[in-house]
Short mmCIF file of C-alpha atoms in Angstrom, two decimals:
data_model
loop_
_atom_site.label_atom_id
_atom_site.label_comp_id
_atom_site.label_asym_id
_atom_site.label_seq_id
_atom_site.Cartn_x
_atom_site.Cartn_y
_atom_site.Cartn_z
CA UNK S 1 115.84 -6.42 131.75
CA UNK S 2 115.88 -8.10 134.87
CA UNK S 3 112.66 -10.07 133.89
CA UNK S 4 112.44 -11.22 130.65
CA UNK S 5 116.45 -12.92 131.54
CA UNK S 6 115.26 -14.20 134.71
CA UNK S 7 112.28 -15.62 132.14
CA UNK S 8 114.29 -17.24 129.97
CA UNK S 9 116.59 -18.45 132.27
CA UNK S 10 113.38 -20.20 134.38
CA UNK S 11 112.56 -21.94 130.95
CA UNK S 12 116.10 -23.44 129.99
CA UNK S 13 118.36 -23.18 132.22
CA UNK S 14 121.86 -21.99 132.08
CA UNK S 15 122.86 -18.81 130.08
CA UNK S 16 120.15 -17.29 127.22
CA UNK S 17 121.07 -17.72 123.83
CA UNK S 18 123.66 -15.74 122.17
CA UNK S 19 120.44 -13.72 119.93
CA UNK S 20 118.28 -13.20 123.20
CA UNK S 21 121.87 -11.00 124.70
CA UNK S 22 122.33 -9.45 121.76
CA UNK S 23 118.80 -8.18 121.20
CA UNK S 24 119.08 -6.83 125.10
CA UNK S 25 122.23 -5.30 124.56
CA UNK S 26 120.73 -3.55 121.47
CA UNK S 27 117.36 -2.64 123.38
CA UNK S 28 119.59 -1.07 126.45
CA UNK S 29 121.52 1.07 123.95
CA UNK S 30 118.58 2.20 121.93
CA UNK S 31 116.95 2.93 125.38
CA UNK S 32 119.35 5.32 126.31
CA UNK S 33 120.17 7.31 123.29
CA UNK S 34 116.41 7.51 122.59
CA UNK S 35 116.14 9.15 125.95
CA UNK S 36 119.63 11.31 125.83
CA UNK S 37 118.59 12.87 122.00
CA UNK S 38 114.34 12.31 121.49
CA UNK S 39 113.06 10.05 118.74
CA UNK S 40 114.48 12.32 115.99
CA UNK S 41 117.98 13.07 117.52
CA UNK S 42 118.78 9.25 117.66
CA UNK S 43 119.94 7.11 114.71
CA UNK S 44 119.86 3.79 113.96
CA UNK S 45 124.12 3.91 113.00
CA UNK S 46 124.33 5.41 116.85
CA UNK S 47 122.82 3.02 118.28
CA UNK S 48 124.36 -0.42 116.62
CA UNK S 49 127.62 1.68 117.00
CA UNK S 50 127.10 1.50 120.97
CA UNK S 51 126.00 -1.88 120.77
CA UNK S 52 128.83 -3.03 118.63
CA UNK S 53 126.92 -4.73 116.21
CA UNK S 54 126.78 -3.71 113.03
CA UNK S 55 123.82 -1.63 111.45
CA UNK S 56 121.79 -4.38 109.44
CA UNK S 57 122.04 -6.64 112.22
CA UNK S 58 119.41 -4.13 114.02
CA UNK S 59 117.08 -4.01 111.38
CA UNK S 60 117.56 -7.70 111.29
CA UNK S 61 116.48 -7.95 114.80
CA UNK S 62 113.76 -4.86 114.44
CA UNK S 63 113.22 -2.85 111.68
CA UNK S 64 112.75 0.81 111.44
CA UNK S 65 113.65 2.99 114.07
CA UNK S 66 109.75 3.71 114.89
CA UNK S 67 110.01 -0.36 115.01
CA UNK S 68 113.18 -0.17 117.63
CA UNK S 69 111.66 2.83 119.96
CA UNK S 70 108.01 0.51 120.29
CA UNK S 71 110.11 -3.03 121.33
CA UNK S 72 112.18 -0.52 123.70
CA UNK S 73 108.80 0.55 125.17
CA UNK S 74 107.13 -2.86 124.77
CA UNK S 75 109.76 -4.60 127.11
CA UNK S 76 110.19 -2.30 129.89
CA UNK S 77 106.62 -1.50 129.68
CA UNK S 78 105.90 -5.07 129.68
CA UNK S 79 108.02 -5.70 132.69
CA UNK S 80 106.64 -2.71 135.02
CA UNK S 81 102.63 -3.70 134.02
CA UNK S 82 103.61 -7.67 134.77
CA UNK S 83 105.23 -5.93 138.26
CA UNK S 84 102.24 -3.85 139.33
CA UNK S 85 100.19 -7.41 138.08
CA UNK S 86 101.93 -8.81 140.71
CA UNK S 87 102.01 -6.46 143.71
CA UNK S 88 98.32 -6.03 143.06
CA UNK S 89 98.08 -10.21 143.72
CA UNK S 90 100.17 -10.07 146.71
CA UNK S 91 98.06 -7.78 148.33
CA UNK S 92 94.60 -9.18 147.69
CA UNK S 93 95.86 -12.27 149.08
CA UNK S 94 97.36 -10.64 151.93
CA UNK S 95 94.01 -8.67 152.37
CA UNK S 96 90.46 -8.85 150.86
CA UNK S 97 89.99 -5.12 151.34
CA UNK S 98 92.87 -3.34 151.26
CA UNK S 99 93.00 0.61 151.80
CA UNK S 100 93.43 3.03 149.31
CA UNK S 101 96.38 3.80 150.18
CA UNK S 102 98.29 0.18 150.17
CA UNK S 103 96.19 0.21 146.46
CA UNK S 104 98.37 2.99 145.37
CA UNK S 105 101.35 2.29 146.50
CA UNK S 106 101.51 -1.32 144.90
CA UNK S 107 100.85 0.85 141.44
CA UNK S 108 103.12 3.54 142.01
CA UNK S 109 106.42 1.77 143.53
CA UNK S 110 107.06 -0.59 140.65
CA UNK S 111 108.37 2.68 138.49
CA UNK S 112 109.56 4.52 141.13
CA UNK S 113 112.00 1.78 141.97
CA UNK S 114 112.83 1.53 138.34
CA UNK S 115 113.84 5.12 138.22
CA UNK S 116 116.17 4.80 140.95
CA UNK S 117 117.35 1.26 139.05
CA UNK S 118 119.97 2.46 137.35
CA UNK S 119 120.25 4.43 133.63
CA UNK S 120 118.43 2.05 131.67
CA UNK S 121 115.40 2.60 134.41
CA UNK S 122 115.61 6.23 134.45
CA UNK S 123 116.16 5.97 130.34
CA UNK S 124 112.62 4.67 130.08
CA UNK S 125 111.31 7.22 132.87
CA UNK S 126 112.37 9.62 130.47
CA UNK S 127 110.93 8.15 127.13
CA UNK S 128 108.10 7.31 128.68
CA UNK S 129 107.34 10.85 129.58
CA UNK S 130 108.33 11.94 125.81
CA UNK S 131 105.65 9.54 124.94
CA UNK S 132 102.98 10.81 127.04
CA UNK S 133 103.86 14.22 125.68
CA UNK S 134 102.65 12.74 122.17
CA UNK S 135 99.13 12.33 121.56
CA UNK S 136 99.83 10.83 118.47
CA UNK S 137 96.92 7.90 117.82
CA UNK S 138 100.35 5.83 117.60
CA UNK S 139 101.27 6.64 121.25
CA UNK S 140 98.33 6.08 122.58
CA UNK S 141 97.97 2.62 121.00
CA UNK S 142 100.87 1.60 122.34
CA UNK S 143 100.51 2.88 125.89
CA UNK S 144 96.83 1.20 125.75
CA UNK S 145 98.55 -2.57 124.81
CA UNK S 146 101.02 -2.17 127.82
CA UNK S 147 99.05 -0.81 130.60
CA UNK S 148 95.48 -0.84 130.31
CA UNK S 149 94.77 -4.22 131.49
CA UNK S 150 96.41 -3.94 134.60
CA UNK S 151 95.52 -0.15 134.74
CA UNK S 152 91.94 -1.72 134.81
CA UNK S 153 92.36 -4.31 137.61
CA UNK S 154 93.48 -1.41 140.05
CA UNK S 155 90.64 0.64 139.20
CA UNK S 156 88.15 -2.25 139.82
CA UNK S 157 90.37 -2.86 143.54
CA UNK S 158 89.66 1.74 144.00
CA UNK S 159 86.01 0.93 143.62
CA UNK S 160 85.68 -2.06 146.24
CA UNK S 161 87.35 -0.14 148.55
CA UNK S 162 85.03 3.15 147.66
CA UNK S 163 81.72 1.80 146.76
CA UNK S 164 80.01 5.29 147.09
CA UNK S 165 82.18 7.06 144.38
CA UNK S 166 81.27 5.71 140.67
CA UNK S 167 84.03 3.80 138.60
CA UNK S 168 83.47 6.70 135.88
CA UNK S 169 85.18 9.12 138.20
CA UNK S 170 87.48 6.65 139.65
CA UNK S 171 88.40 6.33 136.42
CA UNK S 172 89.02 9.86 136.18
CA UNK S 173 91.04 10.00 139.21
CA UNK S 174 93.21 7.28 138.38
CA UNK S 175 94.35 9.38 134.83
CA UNK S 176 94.57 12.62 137.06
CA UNK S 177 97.37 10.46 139.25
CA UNK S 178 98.88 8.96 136.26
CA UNK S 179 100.05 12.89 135.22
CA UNK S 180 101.16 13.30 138.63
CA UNK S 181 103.52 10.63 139.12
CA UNK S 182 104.87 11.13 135.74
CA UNK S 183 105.63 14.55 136.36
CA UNK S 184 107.19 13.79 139.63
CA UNK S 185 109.58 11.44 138.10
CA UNK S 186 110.55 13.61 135.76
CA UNK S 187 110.64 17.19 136.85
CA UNK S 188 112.30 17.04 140.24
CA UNK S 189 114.44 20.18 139.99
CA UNK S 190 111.13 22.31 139.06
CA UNK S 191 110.18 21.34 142.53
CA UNK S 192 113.44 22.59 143.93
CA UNK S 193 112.38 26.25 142.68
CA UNK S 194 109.53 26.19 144.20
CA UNK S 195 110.79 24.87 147.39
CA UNK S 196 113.94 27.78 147.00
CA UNK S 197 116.19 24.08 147.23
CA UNK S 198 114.63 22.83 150.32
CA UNK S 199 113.86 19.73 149.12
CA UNK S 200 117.00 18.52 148.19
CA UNK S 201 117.20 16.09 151.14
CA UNK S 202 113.65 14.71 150.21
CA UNK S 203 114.18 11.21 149.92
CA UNK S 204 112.70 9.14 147.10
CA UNK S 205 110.83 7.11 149.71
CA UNK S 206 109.67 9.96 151.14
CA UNK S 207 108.52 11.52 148.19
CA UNK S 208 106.54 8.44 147.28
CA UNK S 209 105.29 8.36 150.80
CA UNK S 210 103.78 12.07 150.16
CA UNK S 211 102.38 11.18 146.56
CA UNK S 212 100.61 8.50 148.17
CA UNK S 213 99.06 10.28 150.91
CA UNK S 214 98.02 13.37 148.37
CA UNK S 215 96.38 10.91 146.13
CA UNK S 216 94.81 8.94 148.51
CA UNK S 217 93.08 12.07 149.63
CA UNK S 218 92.18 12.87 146.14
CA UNK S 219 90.76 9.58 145.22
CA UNK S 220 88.24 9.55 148.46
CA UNK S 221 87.07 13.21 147.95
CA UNK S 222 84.03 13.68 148.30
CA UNK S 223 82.11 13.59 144.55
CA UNK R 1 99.64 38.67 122.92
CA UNK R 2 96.49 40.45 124.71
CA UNK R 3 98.94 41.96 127.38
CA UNK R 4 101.87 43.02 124.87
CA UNK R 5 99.49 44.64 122.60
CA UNK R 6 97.38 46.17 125.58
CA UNK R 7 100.65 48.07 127.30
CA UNK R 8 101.48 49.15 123.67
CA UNK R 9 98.54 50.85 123.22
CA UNK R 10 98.32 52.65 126.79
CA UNK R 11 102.08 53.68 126.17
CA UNK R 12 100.72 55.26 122.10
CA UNK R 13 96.96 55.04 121.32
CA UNK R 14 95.76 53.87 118.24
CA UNK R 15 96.48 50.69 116.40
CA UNK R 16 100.12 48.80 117.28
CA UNK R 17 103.25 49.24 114.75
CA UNK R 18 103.47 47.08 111.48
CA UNK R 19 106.58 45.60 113.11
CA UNK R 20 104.59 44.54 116.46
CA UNK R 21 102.02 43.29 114.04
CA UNK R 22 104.48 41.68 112.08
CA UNK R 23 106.41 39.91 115.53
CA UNK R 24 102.99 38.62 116.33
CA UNK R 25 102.16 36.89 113.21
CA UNK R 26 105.80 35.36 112.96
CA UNK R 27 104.86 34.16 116.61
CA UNK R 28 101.69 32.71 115.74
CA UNK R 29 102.91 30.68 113.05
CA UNK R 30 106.07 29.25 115.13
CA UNK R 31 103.44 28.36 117.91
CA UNK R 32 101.64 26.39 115.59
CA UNK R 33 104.70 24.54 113.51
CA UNK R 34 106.45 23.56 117.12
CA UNK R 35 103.23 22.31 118.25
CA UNK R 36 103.05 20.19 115.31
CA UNK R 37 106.01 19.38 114.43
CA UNK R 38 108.29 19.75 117.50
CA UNK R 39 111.75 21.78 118.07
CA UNK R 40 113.39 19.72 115.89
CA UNK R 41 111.07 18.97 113.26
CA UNK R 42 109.61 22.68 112.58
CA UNK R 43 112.03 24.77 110.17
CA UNK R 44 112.28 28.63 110.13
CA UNK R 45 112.15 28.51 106.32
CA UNK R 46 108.16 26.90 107.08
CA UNK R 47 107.58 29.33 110.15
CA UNK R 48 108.19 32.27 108.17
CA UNK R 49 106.56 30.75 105.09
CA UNK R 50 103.66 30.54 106.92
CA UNK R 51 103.59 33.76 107.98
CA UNK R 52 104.19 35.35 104.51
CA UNK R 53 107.89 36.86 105.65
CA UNK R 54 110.90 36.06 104.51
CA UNK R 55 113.33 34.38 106.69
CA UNK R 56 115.58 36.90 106.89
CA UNK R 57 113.24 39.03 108.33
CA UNK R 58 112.15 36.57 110.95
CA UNK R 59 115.81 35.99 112.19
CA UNK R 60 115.98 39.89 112.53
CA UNK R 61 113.09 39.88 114.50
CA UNK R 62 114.12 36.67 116.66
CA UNK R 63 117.24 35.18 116.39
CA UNK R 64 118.16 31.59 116.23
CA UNK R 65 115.05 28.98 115.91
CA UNK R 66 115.96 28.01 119.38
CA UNK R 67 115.19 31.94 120.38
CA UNK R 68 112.04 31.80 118.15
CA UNK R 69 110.99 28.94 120.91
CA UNK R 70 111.83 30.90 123.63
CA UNK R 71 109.80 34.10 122.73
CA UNK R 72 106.81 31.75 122.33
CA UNK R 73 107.13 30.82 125.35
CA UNK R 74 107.63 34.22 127.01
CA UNK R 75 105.29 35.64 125.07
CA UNK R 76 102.21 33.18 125.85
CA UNK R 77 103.30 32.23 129.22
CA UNK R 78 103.83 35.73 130.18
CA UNK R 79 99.76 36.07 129.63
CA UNK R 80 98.99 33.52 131.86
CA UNK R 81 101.13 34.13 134.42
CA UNK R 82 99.25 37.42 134.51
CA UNK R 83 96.38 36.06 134.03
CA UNK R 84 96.70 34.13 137.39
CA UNK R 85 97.89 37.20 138.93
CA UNK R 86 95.42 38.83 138.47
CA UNK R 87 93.10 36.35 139.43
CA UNK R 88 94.60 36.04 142.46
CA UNK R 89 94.44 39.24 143.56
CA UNK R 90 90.56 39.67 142.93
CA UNK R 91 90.07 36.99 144.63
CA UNK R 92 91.71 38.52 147.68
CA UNK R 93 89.72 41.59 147.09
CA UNK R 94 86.33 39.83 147.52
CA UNK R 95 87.71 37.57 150.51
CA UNK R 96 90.56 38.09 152.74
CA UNK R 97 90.49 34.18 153.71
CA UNK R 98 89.77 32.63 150.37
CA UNK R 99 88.92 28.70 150.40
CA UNK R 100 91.81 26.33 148.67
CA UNK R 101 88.83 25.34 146.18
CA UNK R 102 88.74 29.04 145.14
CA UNK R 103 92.37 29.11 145.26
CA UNK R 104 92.75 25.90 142.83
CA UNK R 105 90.28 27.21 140.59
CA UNK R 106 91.92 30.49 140.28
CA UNK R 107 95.15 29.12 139.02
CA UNK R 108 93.72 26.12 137.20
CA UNK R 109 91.40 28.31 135.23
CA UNK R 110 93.63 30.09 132.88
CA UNK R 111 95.17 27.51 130.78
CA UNK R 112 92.40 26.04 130.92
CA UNK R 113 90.30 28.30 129.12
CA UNK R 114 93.50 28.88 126.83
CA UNK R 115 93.44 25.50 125.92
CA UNK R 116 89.87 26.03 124.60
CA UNK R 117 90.50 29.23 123.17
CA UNK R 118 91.60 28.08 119.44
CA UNK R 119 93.91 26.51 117.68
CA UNK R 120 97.25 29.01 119.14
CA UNK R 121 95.93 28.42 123.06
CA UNK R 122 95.70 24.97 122.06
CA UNK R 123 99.30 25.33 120.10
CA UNK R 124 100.56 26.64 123.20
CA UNK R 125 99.55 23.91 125.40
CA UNK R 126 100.96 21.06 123.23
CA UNK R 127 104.60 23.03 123.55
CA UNK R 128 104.04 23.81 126.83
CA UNK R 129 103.87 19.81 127.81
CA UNK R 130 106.89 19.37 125.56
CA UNK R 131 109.06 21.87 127.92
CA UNK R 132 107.97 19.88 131.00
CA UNK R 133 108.69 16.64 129.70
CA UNK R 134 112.31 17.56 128.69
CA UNK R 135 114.17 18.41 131.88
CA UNK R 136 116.95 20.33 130.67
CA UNK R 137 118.65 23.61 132.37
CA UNK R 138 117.48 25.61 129.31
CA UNK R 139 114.29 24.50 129.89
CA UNK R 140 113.92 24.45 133.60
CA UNK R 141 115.04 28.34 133.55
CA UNK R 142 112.81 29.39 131.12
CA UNK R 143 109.54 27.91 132.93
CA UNK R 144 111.32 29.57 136.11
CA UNK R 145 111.61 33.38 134.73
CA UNK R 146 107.79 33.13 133.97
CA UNK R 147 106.17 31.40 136.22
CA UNK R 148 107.74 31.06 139.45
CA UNK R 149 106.48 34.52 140.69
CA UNK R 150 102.76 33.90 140.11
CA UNK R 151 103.43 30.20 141.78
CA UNK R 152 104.88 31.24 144.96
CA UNK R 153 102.01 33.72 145.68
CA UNK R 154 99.80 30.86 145.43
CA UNK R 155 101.53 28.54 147.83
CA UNK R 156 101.76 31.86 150.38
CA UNK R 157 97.55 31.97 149.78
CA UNK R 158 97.32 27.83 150.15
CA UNK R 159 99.53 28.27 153.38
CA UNK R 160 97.27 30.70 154.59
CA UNK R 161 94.17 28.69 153.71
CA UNK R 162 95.87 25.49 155.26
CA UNK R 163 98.48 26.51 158.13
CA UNK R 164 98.44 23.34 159.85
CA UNK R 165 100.94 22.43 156.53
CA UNK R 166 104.02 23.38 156.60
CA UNK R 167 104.90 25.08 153.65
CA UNK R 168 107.77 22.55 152.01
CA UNK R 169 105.12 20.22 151.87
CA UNK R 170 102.55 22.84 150.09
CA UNK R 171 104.88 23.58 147.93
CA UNK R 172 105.38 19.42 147.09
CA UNK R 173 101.98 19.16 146.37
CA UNK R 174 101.53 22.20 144.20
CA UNK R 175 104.21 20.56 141.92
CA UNK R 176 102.30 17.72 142.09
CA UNK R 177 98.91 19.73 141.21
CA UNK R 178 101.15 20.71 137.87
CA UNK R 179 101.93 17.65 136.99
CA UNK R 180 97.79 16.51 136.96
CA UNK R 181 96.40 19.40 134.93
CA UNK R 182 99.30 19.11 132.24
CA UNK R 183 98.82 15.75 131.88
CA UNK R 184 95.04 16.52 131.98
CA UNK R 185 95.21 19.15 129.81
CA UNK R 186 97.37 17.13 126.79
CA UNK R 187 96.26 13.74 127.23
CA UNK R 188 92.48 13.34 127.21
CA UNK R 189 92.40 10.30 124.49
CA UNK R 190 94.18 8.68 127.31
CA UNK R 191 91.33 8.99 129.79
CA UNK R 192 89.04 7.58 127.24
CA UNK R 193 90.89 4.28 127.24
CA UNK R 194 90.54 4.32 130.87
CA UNK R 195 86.86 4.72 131.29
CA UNK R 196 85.85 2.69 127.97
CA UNK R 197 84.92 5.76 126.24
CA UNK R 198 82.04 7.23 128.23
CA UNK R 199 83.88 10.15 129.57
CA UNK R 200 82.90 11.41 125.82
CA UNK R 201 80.11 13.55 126.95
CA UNK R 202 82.31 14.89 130.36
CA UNK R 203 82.36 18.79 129.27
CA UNK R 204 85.06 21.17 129.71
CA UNK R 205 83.83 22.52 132.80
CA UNK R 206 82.78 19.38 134.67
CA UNK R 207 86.69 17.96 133.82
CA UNK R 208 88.26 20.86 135.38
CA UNK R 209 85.55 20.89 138.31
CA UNK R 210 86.69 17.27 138.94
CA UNK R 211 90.22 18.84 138.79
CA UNK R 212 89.39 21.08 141.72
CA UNK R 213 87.89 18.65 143.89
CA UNK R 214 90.31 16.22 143.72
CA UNK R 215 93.31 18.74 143.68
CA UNK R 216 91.88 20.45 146.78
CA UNK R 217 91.32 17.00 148.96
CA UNK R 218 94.86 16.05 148.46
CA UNK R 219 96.45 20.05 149.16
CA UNK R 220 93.95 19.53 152.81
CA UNK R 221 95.34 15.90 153.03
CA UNK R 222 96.64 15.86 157.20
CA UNK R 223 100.75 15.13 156.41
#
C-alpha cells in the first residue's frame, strides 16, 4: 500500500484520514487470509476479527466478500500496472529503442520486487495466481480492467523493437510469458525437485535475470 | 484410465471387473465436480450421486474426499506421464540425437491433446492448474511421485541436444516451459483480451506449434 498512502499523502499533507487507514488495514488483512485459506476458506468475521473492527463496519466499507476479494485485487493490481506504467516511461525516455530485453525486465521486476516485499506482496502473488487458475468470465473481467492497458503499451514497445514478427504473435508471446512468470513466483520448490535442491542458492535477481534472458529468446524466435 | 484398464486386461483377458468399472466411473464423476466446483466446493454426497453409487460405497473404494482428489490425480496423471514416456523413447528410436523442437513437442503434446479430448481431459486440466497454483507440501509431493521421473529424462535428452547448458539451468527453464503451457492450456480467454479477439480462428495445432517455437528459442537461449 505503499502507493495509494504516498497518494494521499501528496494531495493533503500530513497523516490520511482515519477511514483511508482503516480501509488499508482491512484490505491487508483480507489480503492475507484470502491467500492463507482460498476465496471459500476465508470469512468475512475472520477477517474484521484481524482487523479489529467489527463485522458491519466491512460491509460498510465493501460489501460482500466477492466485493472485498475484487478491491483487494483492484488496489495492489492497481499499484503494480501504475508501476510497470512507469518503468515503461522511464525507459523510453532514457532510450527510443530499447532492447527486448530492458522491455521485459521493466514488466517483470515490478512483481517480482513485490513478492520479495513482504507478506502482503507475496499475499497477492498468491491470490493472484488463484485467480488466474479461474477462468471464470468474472476473473477475467477483472484481470482485463487492471492490466490490459498497460499490458498493451508493452506489446506495442515488443513490436518497435521487432518489426518483422506481427503484433498477433507478439501478442501471443507476451500471454505465453505471463504463465511463466506466474508460475515462477509461485512454484519455486517444484523447481527444487527438478534441480534435486540445487537451486536453493538461486537468487531472486538471478532468477529474474534467467527469465529474462529465456523470454527474450522466445519473443525474437524466429516466426 | 487407458493404461489401468490396458494392464488389467493383459494380466485377465476379457472385459475389466464391475468393481474396476465401478472405481472408474466414481473417478470420472469426481474429475468433473472438482473441476467445477473445486476441493472445497465439490461434496462426496454429489460425486457419488453422480455416479449412481452410494456414498458409502465410494468411501470404500477411496477414502476421505481429500483421497478421492488424490486418485484423480494419480490416476490421470499417471497416463500422461506415460504417455510422455513413451513418446520419448520412440523418439529416441527413430533418432539417437533428437532436435529440442522434437523434444518440446514430445512432452508438450500429451496434455495437449488431453485437453481436447472431452469434457474428463478437459476436467483434468482445470484440476491440474488448481494443484500448481496452490503450493502446499501435499501438493508439491503428489505432482512429484508422478511426474518427476518422466521430467528428468527430458532434461537428460535437452542436455544432450544442448550441452553447451549446464544442466541447473536446463532444468530452470524446463520449469519455466511448465509454467507457459499450463497457463496456456487454462487461460485462453485471457489471450483473447490480449490480441483484441483475433486469435479466435488460431487452431489447436497452430497454438501449440507457437508453443514449440517459442519454448525451444528460449531452452537454446546462450546463458
Amino acid at each position: 500500500m505503499a502507493t495509494a498512502s504516498k497518494l494521499s499523502q501528496s494531495r493533503k499533507p500530513g497523516r490520511p484520514s482515519k477511514s483511508e487507514d482503516l480501509r488499508d488495514v482491512i484490505l491487508d488483512q483480507a489480503e492475507l487470509a484470502f491467500a492463507e485459506f482460498g476465496f471459500e476458506g476465508a470469512s468475512l468475521r475472520d477477517i474484521a476479527g484481524r482487523a479489529n473492527v467489527n463485522q458491519a463496519l466491512t460491509r460498510y466499507y465493501f460489501g460482500s466478500k466477492a466485493d472485498l476479494f475484487d478491491a483487494c485485487f483492484l488496489r495492489r493490481g492497481g499499484f503494480l500496472a501504475g508501476h510497470r506504467h512507469v518503468n515503461l516511461d522511464r525507459l523510453l525516455e532514457k532510450t527510443p529503442h530499447p532492447e527486448v530485453e530492458d522491455i521485459l525486465l521493466a514488466y517483470l521486476k515490478p512483481q517480482w520486487d513485490m513478492k520479495y516485499s513482504g507478506p502482503n506482496g507475496a499475499a497477492f502473488v498468491a491470490l493472484q495466481a488463484r485467480l488466474h487458475a479461474e477462468p471464470e468470465e468474472h476473473a477475467l473481467r477483472l484481470r482485463r480492467e487492471v492490466y490490459d492497458a498497460s499490458v498493451k503499451r508493452y506489446i506495442s514497445a515488443l513490436c518497435d523493437a521487432l518489426p518483422q514478427i506481427p503484433r498477433d504473435l507478439i501478442s501471443t508471446r507476451m500471454a505465453f510469458l505471463v504463465g511463466t512468470y506466474l508460475f515462477m513466483l509461485n512454484d519455486l520448490g517444484r523447481l527444487d525437485d527438478l534441480t534435486d535442491g540445487h537451486l536453493n542458492g538461486f537468487g531472486k535477481e538471478d532468477m529474474l535475470h534467467q527469465l529474462v534472458t529465456f523470454l527474450s529468446a522466445g519473443m525474437r524466435a524466429a516466426p
